[in-house]
Structures are given as structure tokens and as C-alpha cells.
Coordinates of C-alpha atoms and ligand atoms in Angstrom, one line a residue:
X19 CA 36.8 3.1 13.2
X20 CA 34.6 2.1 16.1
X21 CA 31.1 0.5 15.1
X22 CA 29.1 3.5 16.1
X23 CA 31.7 6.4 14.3
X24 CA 31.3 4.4 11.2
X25 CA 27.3 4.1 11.6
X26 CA 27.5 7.6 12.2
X27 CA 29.4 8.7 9.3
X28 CA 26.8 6.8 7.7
X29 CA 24.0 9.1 8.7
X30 CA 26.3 12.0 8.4
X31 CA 26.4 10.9 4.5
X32 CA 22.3 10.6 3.9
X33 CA 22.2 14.2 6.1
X34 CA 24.1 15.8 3.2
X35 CA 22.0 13.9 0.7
X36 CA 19.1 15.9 2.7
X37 CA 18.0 11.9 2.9
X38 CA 18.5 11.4 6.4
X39 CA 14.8 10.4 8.0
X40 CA 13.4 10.6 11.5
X41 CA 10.1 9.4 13.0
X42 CA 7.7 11.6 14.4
X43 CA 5.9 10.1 18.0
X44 CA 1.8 10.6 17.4
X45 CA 0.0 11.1 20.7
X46 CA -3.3 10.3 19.9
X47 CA -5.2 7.8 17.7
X48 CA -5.3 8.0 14.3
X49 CA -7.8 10.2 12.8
X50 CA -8.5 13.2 10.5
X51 CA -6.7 15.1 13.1
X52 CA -3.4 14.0 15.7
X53 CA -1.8 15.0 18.3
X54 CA 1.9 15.9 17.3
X55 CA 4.5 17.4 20.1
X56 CA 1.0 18.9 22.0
X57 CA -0.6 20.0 19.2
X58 CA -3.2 19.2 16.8
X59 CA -2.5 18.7 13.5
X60 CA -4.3 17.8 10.3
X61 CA -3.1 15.0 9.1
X62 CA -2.8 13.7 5.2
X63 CA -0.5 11.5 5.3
X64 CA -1.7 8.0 6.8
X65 CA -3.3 4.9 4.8
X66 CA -6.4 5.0 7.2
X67 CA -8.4 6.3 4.1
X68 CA -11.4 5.2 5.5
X69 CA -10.9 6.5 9.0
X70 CA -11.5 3.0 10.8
X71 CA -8.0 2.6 12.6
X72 CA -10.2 4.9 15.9
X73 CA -13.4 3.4 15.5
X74 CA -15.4 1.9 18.2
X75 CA -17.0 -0.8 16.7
X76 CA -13.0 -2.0 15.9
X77 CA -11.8 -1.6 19.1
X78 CA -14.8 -3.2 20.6
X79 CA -14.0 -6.0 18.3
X80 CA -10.7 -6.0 19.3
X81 CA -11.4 -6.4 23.1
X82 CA -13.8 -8.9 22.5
X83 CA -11.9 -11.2 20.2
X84 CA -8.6 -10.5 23.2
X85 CA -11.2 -11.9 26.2
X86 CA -12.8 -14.6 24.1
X87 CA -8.9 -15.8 22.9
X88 CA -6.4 -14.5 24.4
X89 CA -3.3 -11.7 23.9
X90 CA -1.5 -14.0 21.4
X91 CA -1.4 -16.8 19.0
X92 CA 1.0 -18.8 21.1
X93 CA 2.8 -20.2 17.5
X94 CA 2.9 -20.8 14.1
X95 CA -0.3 -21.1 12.1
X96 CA 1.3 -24.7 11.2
X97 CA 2.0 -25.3 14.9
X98 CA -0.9 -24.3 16.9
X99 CA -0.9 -20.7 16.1
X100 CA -4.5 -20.9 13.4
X101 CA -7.0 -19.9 15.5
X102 CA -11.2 -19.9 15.4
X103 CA -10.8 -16.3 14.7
X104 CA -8.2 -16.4 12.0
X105 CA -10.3 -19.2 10.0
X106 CA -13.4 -16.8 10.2
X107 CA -11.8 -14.1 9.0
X108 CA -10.5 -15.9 6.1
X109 CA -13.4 -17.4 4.9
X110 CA -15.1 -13.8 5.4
X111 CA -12.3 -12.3 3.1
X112 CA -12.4 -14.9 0.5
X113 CA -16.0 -14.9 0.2
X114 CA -16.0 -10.6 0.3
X115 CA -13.5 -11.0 -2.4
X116 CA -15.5 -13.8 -4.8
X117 CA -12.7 -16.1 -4.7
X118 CA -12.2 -19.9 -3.2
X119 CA -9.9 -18.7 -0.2
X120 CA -7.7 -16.8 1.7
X121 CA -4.8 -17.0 3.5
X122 CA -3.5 -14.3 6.7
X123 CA -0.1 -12.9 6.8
X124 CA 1.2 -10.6 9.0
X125 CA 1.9 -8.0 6.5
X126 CA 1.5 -7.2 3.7
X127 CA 5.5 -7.1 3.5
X128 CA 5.3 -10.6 4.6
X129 CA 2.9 -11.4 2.2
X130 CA 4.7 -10.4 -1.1
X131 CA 7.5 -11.8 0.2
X132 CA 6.0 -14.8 0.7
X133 CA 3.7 -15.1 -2.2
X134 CA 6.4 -14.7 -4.5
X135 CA 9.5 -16.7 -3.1
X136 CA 7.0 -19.3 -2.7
X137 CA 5.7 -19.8 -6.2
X138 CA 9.2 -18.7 -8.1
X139 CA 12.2 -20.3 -7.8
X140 CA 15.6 -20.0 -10.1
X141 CA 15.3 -20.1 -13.6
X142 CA 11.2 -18.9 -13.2
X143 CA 10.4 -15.2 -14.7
X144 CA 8.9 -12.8 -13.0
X145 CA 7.9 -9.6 -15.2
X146 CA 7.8 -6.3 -12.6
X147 CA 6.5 -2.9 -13.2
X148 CA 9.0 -0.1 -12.7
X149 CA 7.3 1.8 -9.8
X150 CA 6.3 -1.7 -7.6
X151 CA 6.2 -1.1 -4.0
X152 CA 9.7 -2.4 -2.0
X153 CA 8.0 -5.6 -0.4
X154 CA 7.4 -6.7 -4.6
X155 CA 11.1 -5.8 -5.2
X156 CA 12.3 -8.0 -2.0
X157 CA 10.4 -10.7 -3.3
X158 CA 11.7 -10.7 -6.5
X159 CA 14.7 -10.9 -4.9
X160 CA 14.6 -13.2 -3.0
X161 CA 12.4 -16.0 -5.8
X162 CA 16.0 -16.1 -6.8
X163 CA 13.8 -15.8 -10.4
X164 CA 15.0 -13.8 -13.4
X165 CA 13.4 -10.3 -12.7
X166 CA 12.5 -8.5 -15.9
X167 CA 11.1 -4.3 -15.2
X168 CA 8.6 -3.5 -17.2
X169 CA 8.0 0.2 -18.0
X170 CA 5.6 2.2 -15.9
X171 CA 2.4 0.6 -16.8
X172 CA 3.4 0.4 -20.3
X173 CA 1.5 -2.8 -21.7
X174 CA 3.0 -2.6 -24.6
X175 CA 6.7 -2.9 -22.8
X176 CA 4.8 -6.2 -21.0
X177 CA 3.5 -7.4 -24.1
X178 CA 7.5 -7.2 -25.8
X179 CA 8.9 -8.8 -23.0
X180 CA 6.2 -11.6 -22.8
X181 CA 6.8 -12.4 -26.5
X182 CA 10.7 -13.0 -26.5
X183 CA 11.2 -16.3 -26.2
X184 CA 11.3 -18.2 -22.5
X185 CA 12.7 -21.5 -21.4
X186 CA 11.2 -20.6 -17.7
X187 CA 9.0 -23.1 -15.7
X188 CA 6.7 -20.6 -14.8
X189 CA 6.4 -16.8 -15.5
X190 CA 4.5 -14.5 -13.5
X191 CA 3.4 -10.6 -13.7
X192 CA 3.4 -8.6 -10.7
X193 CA 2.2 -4.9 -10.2
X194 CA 0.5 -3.2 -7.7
X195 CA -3.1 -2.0 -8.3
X196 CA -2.6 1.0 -7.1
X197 CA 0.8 2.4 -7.1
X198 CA 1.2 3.6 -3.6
X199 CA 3.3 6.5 -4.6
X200 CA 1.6 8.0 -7.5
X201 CA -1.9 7.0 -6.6
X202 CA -2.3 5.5 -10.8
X203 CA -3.4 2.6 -11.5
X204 CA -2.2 -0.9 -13.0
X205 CA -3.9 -1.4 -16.3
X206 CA -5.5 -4.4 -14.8
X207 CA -8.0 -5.9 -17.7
X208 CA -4.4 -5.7 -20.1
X209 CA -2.6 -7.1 -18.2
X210 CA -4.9 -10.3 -17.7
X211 CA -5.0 -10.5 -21.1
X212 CA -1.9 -10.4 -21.6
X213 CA -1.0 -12.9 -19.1
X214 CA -3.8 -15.3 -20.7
X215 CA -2.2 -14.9 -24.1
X216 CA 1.6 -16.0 -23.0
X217 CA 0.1 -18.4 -20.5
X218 CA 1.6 -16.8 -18.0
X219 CA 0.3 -15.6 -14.1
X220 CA -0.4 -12.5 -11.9
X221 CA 0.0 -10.8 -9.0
X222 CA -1.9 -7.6 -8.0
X223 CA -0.8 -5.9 -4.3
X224 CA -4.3 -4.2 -3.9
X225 CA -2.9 -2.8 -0.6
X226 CA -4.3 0.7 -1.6
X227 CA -7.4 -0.6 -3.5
X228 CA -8.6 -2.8 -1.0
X229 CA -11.6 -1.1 0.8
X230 CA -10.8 1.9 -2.0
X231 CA -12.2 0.4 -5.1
X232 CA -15.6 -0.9 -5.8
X233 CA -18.9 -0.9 -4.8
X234 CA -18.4 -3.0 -2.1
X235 CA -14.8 -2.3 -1.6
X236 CA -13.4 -5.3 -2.9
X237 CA -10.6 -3.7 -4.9
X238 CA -9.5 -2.5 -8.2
X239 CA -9.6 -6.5 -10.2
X240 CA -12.7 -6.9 -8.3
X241 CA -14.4 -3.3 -9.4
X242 CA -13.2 -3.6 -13.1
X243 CA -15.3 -6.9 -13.1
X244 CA -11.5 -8.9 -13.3
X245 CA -11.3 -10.7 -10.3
X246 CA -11.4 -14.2 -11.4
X247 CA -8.6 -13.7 -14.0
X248 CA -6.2 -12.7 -11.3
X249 CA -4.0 -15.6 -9.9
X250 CA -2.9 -13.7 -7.0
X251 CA -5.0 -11.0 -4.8
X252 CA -3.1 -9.6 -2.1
X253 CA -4.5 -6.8 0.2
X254 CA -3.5 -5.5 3.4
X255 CA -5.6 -5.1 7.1
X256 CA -3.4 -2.3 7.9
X257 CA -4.5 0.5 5.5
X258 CA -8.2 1.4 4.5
X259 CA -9.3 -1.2 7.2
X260 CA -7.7 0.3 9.9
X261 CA -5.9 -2.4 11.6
X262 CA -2.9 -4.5 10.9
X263 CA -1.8 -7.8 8.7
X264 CA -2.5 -8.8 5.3
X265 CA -4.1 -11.1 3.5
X266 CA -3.6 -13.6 -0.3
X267 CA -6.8 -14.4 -2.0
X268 CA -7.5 -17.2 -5.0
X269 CA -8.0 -20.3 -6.0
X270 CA -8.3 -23.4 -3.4
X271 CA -5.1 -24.7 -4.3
X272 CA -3.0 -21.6 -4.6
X273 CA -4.1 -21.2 -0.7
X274 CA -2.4 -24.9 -0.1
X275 CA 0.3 -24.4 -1.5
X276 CA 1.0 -21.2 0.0
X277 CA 0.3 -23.2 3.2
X278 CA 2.7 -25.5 2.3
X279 CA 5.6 -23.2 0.9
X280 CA 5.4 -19.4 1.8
X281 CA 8.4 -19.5 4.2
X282 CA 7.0 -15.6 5.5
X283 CA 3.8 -17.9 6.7
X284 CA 5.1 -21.0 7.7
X285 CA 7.7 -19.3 10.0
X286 CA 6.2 -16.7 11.7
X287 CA 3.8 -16.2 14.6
X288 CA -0.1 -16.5 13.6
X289 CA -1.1 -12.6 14.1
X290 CA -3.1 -12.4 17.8
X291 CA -7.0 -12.5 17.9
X292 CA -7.5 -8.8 19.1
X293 CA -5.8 -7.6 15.4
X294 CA -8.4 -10.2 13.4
X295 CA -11.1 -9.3 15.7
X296 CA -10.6 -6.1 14.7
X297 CA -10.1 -6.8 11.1
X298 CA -13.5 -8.7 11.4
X299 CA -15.1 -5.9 12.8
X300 CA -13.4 -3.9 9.4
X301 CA -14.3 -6.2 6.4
X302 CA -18.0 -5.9 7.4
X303 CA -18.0 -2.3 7.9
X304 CA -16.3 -1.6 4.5
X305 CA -18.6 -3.7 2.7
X306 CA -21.5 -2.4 4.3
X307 CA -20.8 1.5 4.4
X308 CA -20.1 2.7 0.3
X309 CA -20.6 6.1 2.0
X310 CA -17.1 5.9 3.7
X311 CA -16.4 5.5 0.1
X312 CA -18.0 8.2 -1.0
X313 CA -16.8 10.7 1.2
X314 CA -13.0 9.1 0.8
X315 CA -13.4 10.1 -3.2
X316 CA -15.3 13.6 -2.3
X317 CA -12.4 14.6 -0.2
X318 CA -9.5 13.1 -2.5
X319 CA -11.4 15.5 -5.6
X320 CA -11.7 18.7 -3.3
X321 CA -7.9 19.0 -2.5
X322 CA -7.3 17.8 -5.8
X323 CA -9.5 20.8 -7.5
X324 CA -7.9 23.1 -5.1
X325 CA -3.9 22.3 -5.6
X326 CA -4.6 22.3 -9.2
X327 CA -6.6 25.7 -8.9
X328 CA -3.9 27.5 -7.2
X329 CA -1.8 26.4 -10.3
X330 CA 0.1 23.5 -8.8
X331 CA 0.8 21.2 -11.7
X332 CA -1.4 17.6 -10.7
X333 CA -1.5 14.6 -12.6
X334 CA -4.7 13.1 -13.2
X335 CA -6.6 12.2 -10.2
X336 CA -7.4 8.2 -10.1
X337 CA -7.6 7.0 -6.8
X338 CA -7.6 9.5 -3.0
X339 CA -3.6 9.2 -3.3
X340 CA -2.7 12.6 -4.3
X341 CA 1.0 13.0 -4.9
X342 CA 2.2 16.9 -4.7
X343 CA 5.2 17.1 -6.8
X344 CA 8.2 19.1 -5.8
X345 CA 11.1 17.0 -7.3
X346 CA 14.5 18.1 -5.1
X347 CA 14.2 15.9 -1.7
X348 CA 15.9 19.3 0.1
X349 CA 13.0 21.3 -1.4
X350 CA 10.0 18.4 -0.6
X351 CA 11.3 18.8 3.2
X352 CA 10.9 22.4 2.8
X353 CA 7.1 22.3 2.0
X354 CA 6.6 19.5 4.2
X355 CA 8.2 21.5 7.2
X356 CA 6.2 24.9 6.1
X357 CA 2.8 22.9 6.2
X358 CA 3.5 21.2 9.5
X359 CA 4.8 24.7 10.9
X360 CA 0.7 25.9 9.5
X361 CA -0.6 22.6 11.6
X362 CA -0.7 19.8 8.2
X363 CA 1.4 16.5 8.7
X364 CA 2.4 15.5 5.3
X365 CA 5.9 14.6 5.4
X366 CA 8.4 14.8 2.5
X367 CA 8.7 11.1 0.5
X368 CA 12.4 11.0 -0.7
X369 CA 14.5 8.6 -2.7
X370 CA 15.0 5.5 -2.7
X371 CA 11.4 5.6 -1.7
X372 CA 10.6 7.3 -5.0
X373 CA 13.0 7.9 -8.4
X374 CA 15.9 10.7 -7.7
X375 CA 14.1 13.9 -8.5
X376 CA 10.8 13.0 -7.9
X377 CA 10.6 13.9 -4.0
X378 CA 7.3 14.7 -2.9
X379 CA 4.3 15.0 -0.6
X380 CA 2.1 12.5 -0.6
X381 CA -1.3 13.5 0.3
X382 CA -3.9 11.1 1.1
X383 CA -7.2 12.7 2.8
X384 CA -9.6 10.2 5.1
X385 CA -13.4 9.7 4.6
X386 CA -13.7 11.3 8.0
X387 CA -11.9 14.6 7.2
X388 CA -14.8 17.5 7.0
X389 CA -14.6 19.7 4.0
X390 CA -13.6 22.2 5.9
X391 CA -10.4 20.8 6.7
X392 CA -9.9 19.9 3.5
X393 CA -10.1 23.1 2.7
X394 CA -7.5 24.4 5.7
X395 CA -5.1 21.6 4.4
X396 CA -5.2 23.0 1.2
X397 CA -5.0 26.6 2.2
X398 CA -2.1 25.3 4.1
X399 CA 0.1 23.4 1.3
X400 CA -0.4 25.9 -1.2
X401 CA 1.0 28.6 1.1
X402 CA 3.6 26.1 1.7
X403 CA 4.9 25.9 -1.3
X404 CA 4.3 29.5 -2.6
X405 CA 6.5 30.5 0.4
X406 CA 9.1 27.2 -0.6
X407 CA 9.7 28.6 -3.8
X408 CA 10.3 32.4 -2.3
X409 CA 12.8 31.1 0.4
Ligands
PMP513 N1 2.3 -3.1 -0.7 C1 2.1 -1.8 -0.9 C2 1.7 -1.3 -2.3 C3 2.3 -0.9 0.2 O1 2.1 0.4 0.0 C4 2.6 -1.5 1.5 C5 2.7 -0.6 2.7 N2 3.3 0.6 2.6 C6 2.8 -2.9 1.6 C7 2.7 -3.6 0.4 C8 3.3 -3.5 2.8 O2 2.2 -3.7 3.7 P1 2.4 -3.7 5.3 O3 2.5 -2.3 5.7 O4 1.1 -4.4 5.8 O5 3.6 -4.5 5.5

């Protein structure tokens, strides 16, 4: 078979599986709303919970940091590549998130993969929760350490598997702070504790809390008062601040080494100034504005209280990630195409991206939505999946 039948067939196989996906092209910048094929639609799907990916004062950033230094970073941050900019920003994330340092990646992909293939290595543990995002998993992977899942935040799972008994160099627990699925949240006081008795590490992606979660946006470790007991911080530029790359927070030395070893850093372009200019522009403005916060969490409890109104069975509502469960991937695209058809993007999130039979629309409104799209959005979805059940 020729390269491209075979490829084809391939496709041909996740079609049946009603898993084949396609990209949508966005003709306008992010916001509450976007352009979609000519039209406007609401959308309640993006990470830009705070609504800074079209804000001026970023984009003015941006243009500022490109004229002062230039369209790229030219290399490596080893090489020549860590620039004025870059060195501000970190010190301006280390000292929002009350740690020593802070380290740039250019995502937060690259940073988990980084992070943990840097500080594992064969015969290391590395204890996982169940539900970690894919960039975790890779990394895991890729540490060439023994990977043990943990339950669902199920401390008590944790706590069994930290007491067997371990011949490993180093073990380390990772979860993400906020599942980015689910929208729940890591047990993240437990877990330190945990890790404190068994003298082990760990690693929180806070790529959904970051800008989410405290009173200054800091994060989830950093809002539950836990900061300092967690070894690893990661965090990403590309969600509730609007921009793009990622970021590893913590000790002094955990930066150097990282520095030293995180092949994902060491190997890979410095991001260009106009992205950490904007970034810049992002930390201050989520620090500064708890009201983007505030109207992030007002809008996430609206279209929570109405989905579960119209009898829509919710789980608990913890952070603005609001999953709406369907279950059978062929029935999530259904919804997902009914709501778009009604003018809400919310696409259907499939296996492998979630567990077989958990296919769902994952609903995340912005601080900048008005209540009354809120309101249209949920109008929309639970029409949508009336009129999903009746077809
Ligand atoms: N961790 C989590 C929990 C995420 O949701 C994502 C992005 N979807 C990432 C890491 C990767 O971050 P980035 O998009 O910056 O590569």
C-alpha cells in the first residue's frame, strides 16, 4: 500500500470510531465571542479564562518588547537566546509566585517534559494520578522512571503506594492542580503531606490554576497557603494569561539544575520578546485585577446553576472548567454540532483525550463573557442536548 492509502485507511479507522478530529480556522481574536466561517459565535471552549489573549495593554506590550528586541531570540537560552526580557519576566514570576526562581519554557508541554526527564532517570519513581494531562504522561515516559497511577485523587491510593517498599534514588508525585478535563482539583495540602512523610517530591501543573486560583492569582498551592511545600510549580503563559509559553517555579537550585539538565530547555529556541513582553504585560494585570477573577467564578456558577437547573446531571463545581457529560463520543459530537448550529463553539472532547465513555463538552466561560451570553450559551446547550437525545 502506498504511504498515503495506508494513512488514509488510518483516518478511515478513527472516522468509524466517530474519533476522527478536524480544526476549525478562527477569524478574529480571541474573545467572549469569534468569528467562525463568517459568523459570530459564542465561544466556551478556550483557556483564555480571563479574556487577556485581545487585550490592548498585551498587545501593546508585545509591540513594544518586538521594537525594543527584536522578532526572535536568535538561539538557545544557553547560547545567546536569554534575553533582558526573559530575565525580567522570570524574576517577576518567581517573586508573584513567593518562590526563589523561575525558569521559561516554551510550553507548558515542554515544560513537563522537561521538568520530569530532567530530575528522573531509570530506576527513580514517579507516582501519577489517573486523569494527568498528556504532556505529564510523556514525561513519565520519557524519565525512563518506574511510573506507578495513582487513583483519581484518591490519597489514600497515594499513601499505599508510597508505603510499599522502594529501592528508588528519588521518588516524585505529580498531578495537575487542576485537572484540565474535569475542572476538580488535586488534594494539594494531602498530597504535601504525604510526600513529607515518605520523603518523597512533587510536581503540580497549575496550567489551569495559574491566574484562576487565589487572591492574587498565584494558583491553587499558592491559594491553599501550600506553596512552599511544593518542589515543582509549573504554570503556563498560554491560558488565563493570554499569551503563549510556560513557566517552572521553586527553589534556587531546582532552577540550576533545570538549567543544567531539562533537555526541552537546553535544546530549544528561547521564546521571542514580543510573547514575554506580552506575558509581562499579563502577570501584572492578573495580580492586579481580582475582579477578572471575580467575574471568571460569577460566569463559571451561572452556567453551572443553569445546566444543572434544566436537569443536566453536573458534578460539583470547583474551578470555571465545567465539563458537560454526554459519555458516547458519536453522541458528544452531536451536542457539540447542535450548539454550534445555535451560534456556541464548544467542541466535543473524545478519547484518548478523556476515558472511553466519558466524551464530553467542555465548557469553560471567560471573565469577559456578559451574563447575558451566559445565559444564550446556556439556553443554547440545553436545547442541544434535549434535541441530542430526541434525534
Ligand atoms: N498541562 C495541562 C494541564 C494542560 O491543560 C496543558 C494544555 N492543554 C498543558 C500542560 C500544555 O501546555 P501548553 O499548551 O502551553 O503546551
Amino acid at each position: 500500500m502506498l504511504p498515503a492509502a495506508e494513512l488514509a485507511h488510518e483516518l478511515d479507522e478513527l472516522a468509524s470510531r466517530h474519533l476522527r478530529r478536524f480544526r476549525r480556522t478562527i477569524g478574529s481574536v480571541q474573545g467572549p465571542e469569534v468569528e467562525l466561517d463568517g459568523r459570530r459565535v459564542l465561544c466556551l471552549c478556550s483557556n483564555n479564562y480571563l479574556g487577556l489573549a485581545g487585550d490592548a495593554r498585551l498587545i501593546e506590550a508585545s509591540i513594544a518588547a518586538l521594537r525594543e528586541s527584536g522578532a526572535g531570540s536568535g538561539a538557545s537560552p544557553l547560547i545567546s537566546g536569554h534575553m533582558a526580557p526573559h530575565a525580567a519576566l522570570e524574576r517577576e514570576i518567581a517573586d508573584w509566585l513567593g518562590c526563589e526562581a523561575a525558569l521559561l519554557f516554551g510550553s507548558g508541554y515542554h515544560a513537563n517534559i522537561g521538568v520530569l526527564a530532567a530530575l528522573l532517570r531509570a530506576g527513580d519513581e514517579v507516582l501519577s494520578d489517573e486523569l494527568n494531562h498528556a504532556s505529564l504522561i510523556d514525561g513519565c515516559r520519557l524519565s525512563r522512571a518506574e511510573i506507578r497511577i495513582f487513583r483519581h485523587r484518591d490519597v489514600d491510593d497515594l499513601a499505599r503506594q508510597l508505603a510499599r517498599p522502594s529501592r528508588a534514588r528519588r521518588r516524585l508525585i505529580v498531578s495537575d492542580s487542576v485537572f484540565s478535563m474535569d475542572g476538580d482539583l488535586a488534594a494539594v495540602r494531602e498530597m504535601a503531606e504525604l510526600a513529607e512523610r515518605h520523603g518523597a517530591w512533587l510536581m503540580l501543573d497549575e496550567a489551569h490554576a495559574v491566574g484562576v486560583f487565589g487572591d492574587d492569582g498565584a494558583g491553587l498551592a499558592a491559594a491553599l497557603g501550600a506553596g512552599a511545600r511544593v518542589t515543582v510549580r509549573m504554570g503556563t503563559l498560554g491560558k488565563a494569561l493570554g499569551g503563549y509559553g510556560a513557566f517552572v517555579a521553586g527553589s534556587r537550585e531546582l532552577i540550576d539544575v533545570l538549567v543544567n539538565r531539562a533537555r526541552a530547555y537546553v535544546y530549544s529556541t528561547a521564546l521571542p520578546p514580543a510573547v514575554v513582553g506580552a506575558a509581562r504585560a499579563a502577570v501584572a494585570i492578573a495580580r492586579s485585577e481580582p475582579e477578572r477573577r471575580a467575574a471568571l467564578w460569577r460566569n463559571a456558577r451561572r452556567l453551572h446553576e443553569r445546566l444543572a437547573g434544566a436537569g443536566i446531571a453536573m458534578q460539583p463545581l470547583e474551578s470555571p472548567i465545567v465539563p458537560l457529560m454526554v459519555g458516547d463520543a458519536a453522541h458528544a459530537l452531536r451536542v457539540a454540532e447542535r450548539a454550534l448550529e445555535n451560534g456556541v463553539l464548544a467542541p466535543a472532547i473524545r478519547p484518548p483525550t478523556v476515558p472511553p465513555g466519558t466524551a464530553r463538552l467542555r465548557l469553560t466561560p471567560l471573565a469577559t463573557h456578559t451574563e447575558e451570553q451566559i445565559d444564550r450559551a446556556a439556553d443554547v446547550l440545553i436545547r442541544a442536548v434535549e434535541e441530542s437525545r430526541t434525534a
